[in-house]
mmCIF file with all atom_site columns, C-alpha atoms in Angstrom:
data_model
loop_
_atom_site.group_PDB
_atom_site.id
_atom_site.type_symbol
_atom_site.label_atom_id
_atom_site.label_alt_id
_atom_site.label_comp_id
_atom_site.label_asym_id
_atom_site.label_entity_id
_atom_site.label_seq_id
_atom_site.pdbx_PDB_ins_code
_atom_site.Cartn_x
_atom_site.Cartn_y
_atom_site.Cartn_z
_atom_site.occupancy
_atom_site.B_iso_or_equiv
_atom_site.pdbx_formal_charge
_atom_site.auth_seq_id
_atom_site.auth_comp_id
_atom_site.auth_asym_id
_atom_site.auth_atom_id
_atom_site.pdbx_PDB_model_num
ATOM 1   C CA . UNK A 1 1   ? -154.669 82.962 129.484 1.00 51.00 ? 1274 UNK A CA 1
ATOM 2   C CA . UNK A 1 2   ? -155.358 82.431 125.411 1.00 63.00 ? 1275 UNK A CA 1
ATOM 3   C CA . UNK A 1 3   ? -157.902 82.451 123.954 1.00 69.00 ? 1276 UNK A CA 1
ATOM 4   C CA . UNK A 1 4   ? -157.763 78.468 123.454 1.00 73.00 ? 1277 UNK A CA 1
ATOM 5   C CA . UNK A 1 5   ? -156.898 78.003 127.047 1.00 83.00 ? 1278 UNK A CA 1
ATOM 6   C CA . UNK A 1 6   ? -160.471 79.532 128.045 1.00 86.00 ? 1279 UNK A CA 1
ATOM 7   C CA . UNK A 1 7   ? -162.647 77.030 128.062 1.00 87.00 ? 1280 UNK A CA 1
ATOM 8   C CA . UNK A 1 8   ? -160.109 74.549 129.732 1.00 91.00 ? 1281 UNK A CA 1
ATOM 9   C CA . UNK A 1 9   ? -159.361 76.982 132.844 1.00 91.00 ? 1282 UNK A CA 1
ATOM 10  C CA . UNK A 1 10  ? -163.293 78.089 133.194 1.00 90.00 ? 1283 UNK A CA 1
ATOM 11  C CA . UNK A 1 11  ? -163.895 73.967 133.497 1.00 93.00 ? 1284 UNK A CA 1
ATOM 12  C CA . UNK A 1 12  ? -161.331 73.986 135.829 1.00 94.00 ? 1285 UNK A CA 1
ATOM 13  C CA . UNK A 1 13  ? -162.358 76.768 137.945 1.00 91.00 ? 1286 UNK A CA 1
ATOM 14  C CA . UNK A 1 14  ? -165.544 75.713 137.754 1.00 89.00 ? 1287 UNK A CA 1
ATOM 15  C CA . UNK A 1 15  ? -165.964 71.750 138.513 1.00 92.00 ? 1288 UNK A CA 1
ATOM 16  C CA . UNK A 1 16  ? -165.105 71.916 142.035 1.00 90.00 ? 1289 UNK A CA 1
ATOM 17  C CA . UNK A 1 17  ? -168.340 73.393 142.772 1.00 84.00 ? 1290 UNK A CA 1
ATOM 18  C CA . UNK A 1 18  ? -169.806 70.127 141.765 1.00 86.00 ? 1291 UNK A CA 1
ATOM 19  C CA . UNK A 1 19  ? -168.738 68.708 144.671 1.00 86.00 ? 1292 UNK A CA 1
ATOM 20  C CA . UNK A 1 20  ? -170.575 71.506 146.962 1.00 81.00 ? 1293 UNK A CA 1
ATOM 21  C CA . UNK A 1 21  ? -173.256 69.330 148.174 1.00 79.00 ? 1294 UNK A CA 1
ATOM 22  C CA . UNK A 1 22  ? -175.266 72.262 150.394 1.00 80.00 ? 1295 UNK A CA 1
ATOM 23  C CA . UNK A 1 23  ? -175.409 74.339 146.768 1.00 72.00 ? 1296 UNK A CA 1
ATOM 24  C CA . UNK A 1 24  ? -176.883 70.588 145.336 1.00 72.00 ? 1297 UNK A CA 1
ATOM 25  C CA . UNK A 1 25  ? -179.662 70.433 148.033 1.00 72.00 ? 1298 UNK A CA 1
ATOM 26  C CA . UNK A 1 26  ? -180.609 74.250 148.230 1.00 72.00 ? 1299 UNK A CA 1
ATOM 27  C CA . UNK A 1 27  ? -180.563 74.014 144.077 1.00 65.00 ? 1300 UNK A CA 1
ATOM 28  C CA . UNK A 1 28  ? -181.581 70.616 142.878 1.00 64.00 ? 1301 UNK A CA 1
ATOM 29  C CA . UNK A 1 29  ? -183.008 68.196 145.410 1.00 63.00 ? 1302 UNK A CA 1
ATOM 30  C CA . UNK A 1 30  ? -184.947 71.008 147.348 1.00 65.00 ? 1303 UNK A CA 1
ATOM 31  C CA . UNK A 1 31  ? -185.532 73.286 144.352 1.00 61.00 ? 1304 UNK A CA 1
ATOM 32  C CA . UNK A 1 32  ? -185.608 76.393 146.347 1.00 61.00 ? 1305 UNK A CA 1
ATOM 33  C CA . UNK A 1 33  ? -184.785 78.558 143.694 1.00 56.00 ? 1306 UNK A CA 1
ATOM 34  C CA . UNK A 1 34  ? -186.908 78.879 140.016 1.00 56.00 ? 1307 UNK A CA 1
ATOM 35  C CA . UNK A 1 35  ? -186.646 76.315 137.237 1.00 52.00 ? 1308 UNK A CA 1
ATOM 36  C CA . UNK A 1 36  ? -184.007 77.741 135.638 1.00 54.00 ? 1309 UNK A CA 1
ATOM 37  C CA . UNK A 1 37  ? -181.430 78.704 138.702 1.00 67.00 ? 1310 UNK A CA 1
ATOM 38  C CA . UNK A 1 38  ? -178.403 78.469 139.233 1.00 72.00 ? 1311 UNK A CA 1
ATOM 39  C CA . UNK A 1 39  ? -177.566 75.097 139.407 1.00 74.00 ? 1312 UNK A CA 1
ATOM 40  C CA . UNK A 1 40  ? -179.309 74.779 136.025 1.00 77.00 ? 1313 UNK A CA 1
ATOM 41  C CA . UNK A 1 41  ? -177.104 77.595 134.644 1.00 82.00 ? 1314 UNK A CA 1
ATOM 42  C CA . UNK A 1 42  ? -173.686 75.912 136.338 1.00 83.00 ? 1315 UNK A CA 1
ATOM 43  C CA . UNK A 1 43  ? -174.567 72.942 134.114 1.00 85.00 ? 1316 UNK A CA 1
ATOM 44  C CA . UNK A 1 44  ? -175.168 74.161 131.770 1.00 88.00 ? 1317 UNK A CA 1
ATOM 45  C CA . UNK A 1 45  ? -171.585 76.221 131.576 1.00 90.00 ? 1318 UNK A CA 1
ATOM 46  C CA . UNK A 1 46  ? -169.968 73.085 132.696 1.00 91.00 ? 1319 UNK A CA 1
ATOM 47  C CA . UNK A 1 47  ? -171.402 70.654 129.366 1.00 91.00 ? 1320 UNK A CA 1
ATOM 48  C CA . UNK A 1 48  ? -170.320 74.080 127.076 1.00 92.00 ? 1321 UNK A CA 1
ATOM 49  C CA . UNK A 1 49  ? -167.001 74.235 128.299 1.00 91.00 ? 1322 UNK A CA 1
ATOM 50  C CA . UNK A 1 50  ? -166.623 70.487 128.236 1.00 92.00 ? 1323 UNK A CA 1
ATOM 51  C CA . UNK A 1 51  ? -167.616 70.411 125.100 1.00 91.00 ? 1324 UNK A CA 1
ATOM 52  C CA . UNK A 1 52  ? -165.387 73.504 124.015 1.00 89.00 ? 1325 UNK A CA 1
ATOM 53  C CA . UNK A 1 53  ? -162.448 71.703 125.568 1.00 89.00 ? 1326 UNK A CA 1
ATOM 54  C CA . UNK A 1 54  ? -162.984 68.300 124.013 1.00 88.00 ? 1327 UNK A CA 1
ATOM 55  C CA . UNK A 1 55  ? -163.462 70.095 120.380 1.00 86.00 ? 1328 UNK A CA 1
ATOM 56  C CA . UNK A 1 56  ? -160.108 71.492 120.179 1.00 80.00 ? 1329 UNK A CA 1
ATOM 57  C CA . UNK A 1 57  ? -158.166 69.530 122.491 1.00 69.00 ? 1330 UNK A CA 1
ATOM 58  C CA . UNK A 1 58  ? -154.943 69.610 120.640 1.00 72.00 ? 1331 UNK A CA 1
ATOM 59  C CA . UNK A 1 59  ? -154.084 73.320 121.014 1.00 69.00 ? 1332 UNK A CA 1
ATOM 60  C CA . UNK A 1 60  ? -154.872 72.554 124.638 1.00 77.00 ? 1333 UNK A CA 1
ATOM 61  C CA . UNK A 1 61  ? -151.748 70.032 124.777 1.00 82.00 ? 1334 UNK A CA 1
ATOM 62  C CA . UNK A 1 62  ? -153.959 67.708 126.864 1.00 88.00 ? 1335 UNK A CA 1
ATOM 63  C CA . UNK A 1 63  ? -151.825 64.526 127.901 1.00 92.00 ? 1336 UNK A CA 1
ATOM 64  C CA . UNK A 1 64  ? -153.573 61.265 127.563 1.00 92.00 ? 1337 UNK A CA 1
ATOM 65  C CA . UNK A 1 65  ? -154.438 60.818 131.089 1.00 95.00 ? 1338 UNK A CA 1
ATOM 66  C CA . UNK A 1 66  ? -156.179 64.245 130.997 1.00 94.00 ? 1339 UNK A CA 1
ATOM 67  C CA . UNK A 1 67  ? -157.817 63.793 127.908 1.00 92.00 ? 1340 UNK A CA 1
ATOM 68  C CA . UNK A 1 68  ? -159.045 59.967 129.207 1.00 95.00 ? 1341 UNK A CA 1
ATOM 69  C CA . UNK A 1 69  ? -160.773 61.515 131.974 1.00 96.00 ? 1342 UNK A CA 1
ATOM 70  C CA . UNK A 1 70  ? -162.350 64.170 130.244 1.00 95.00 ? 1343 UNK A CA 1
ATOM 71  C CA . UNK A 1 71  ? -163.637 61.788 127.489 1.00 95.00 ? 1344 UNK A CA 1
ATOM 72  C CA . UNK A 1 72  ? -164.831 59.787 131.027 1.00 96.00 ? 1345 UNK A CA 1
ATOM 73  C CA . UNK A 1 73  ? -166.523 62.198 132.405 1.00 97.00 ? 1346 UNK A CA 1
ATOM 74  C CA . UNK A 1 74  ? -168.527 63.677 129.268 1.00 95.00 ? 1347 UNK A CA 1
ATOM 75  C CA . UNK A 1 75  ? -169.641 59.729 128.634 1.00 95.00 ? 1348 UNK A CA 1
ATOM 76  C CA . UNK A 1 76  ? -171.390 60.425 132.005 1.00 94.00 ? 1349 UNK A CA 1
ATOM 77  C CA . UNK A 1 77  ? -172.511 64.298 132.353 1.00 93.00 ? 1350 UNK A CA 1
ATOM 78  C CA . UNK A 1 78  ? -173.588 64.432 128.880 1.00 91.00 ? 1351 UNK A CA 1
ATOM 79  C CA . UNK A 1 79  ? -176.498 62.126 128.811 1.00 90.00 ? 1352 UNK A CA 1
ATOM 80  C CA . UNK A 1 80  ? -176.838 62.893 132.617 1.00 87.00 ? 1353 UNK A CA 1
ATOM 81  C CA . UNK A 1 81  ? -177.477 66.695 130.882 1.00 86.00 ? 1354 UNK A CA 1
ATOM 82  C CA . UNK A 1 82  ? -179.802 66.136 127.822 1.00 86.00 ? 1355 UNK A CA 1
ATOM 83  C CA . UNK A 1 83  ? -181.895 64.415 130.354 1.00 83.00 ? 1356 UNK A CA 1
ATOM 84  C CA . UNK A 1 84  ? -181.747 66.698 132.989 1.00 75.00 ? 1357 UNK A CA 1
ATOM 85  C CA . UNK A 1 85  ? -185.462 68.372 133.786 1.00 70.00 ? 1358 UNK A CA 1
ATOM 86  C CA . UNK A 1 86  ? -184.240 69.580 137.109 1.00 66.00 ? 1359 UNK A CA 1
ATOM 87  C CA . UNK A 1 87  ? -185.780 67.261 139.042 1.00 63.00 ? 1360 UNK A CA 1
ATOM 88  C CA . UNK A 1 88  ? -184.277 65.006 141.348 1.00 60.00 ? 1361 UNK A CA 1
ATOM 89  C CA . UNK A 1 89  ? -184.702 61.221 142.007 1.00 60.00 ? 1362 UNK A CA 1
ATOM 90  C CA . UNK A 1 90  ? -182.859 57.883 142.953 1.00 56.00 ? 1363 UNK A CA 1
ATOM 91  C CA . UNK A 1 91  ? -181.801 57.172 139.539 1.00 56.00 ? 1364 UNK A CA 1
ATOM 92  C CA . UNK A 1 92  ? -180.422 60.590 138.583 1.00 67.00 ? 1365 UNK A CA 1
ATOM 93  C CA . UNK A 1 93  ? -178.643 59.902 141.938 1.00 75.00 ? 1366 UNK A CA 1
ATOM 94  C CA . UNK A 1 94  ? -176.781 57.212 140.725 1.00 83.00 ? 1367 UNK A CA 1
ATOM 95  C CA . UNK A 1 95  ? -175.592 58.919 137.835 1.00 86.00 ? 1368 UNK A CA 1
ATOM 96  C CA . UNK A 1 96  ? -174.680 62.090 139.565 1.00 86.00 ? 1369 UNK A CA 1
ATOM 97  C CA . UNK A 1 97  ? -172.157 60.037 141.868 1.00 89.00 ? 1370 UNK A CA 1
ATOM 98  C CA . UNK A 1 98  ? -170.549 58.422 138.711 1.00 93.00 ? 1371 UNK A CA 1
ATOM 99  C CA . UNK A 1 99  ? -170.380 61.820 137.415 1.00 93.00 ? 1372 UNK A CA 1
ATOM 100 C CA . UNK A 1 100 ? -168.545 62.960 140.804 1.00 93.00 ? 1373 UNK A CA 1
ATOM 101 C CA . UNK A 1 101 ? -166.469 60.215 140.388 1.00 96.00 ? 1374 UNK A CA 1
ATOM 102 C CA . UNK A 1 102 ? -165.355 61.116 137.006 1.00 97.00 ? 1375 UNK A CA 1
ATOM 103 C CA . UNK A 1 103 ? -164.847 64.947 137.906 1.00 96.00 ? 1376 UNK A CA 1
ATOM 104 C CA . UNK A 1 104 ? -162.551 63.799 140.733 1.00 96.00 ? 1377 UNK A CA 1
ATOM 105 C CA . UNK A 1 105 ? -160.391 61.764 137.935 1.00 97.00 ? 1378 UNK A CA 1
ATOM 106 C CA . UNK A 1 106 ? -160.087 65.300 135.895 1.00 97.00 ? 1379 UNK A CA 1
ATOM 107 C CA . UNK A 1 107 ? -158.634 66.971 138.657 1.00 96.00 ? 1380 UNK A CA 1
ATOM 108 C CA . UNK A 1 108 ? -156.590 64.429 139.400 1.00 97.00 ? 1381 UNK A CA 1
ATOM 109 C CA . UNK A 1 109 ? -155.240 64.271 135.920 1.00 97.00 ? 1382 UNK A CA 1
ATOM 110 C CA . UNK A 1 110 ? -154.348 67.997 136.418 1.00 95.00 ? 1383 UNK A CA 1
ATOM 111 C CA . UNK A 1 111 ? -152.946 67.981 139.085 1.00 95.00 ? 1384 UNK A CA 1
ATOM 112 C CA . UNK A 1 112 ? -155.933 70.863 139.969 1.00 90.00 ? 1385 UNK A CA 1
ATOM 113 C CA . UNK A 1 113 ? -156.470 72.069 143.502 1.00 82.00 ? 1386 UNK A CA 1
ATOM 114 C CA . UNK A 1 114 ? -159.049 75.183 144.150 1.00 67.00 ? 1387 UNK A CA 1
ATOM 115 C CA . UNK A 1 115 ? -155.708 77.202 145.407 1.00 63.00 ? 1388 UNK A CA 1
ATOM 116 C CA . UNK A 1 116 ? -153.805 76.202 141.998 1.00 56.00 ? 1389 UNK A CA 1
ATOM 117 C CA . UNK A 1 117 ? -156.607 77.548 140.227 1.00 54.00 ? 1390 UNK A CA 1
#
């Protein structure tokens, strides 16, 4: 992998887990582990590497349709993120499914599938 690739195949590898929604309840709606767990520490990788990816997305020969939905989904996970306290409620709810929604489009767009990753 290069060096510019990085960030794009750690987002990769890593978004599916967003979808794990035992790891959500045991991490974010339960809170059984501290403040700053492991959920906290898979977002915040996951806003990084977004971020990383969206900075120099020409070297990463992103189509449009790829780039689209990762534009998409950082409209939703980013404010989702500055306002995250680790707490859970209804309204953070709603956001989290658009954000789900938006992560499914990025794998789509790749054409990315846990075994092709």
């Amino acid at each position: 992998m290069s060096k510019d690739r990085e960030p794009l195949e750690n987002f990769l590898k890593n978004l599916p887990h967003i979808f794990d929604e035992k790891y959500q309840e045991k991490n974010w709606i339960k809170r059984e582990r501290d403040h700053h767990g492991e959920f906290d520490q898979f977002l915040n990788s996951l806003c990084d590497d977004c971020e990383d990816c969206l900075h120099i997305y020409n070297p990463l020969n992103l189509n449009k349709k790829q780039l689209q939905a990762m534009l998409k989904f950082y409209s939703h996970f980013e404010p989702f993120y500055q306002d995250y306290e680790g707490l859970y409620n209804d309204q953070k709810s709603s956001e989290w499914k658009k954000i789900l929604k938006a992560a499914k489009e990025i794998l789509k767009a790749f054409n990315y599938t846990r075994e092709s990753g």
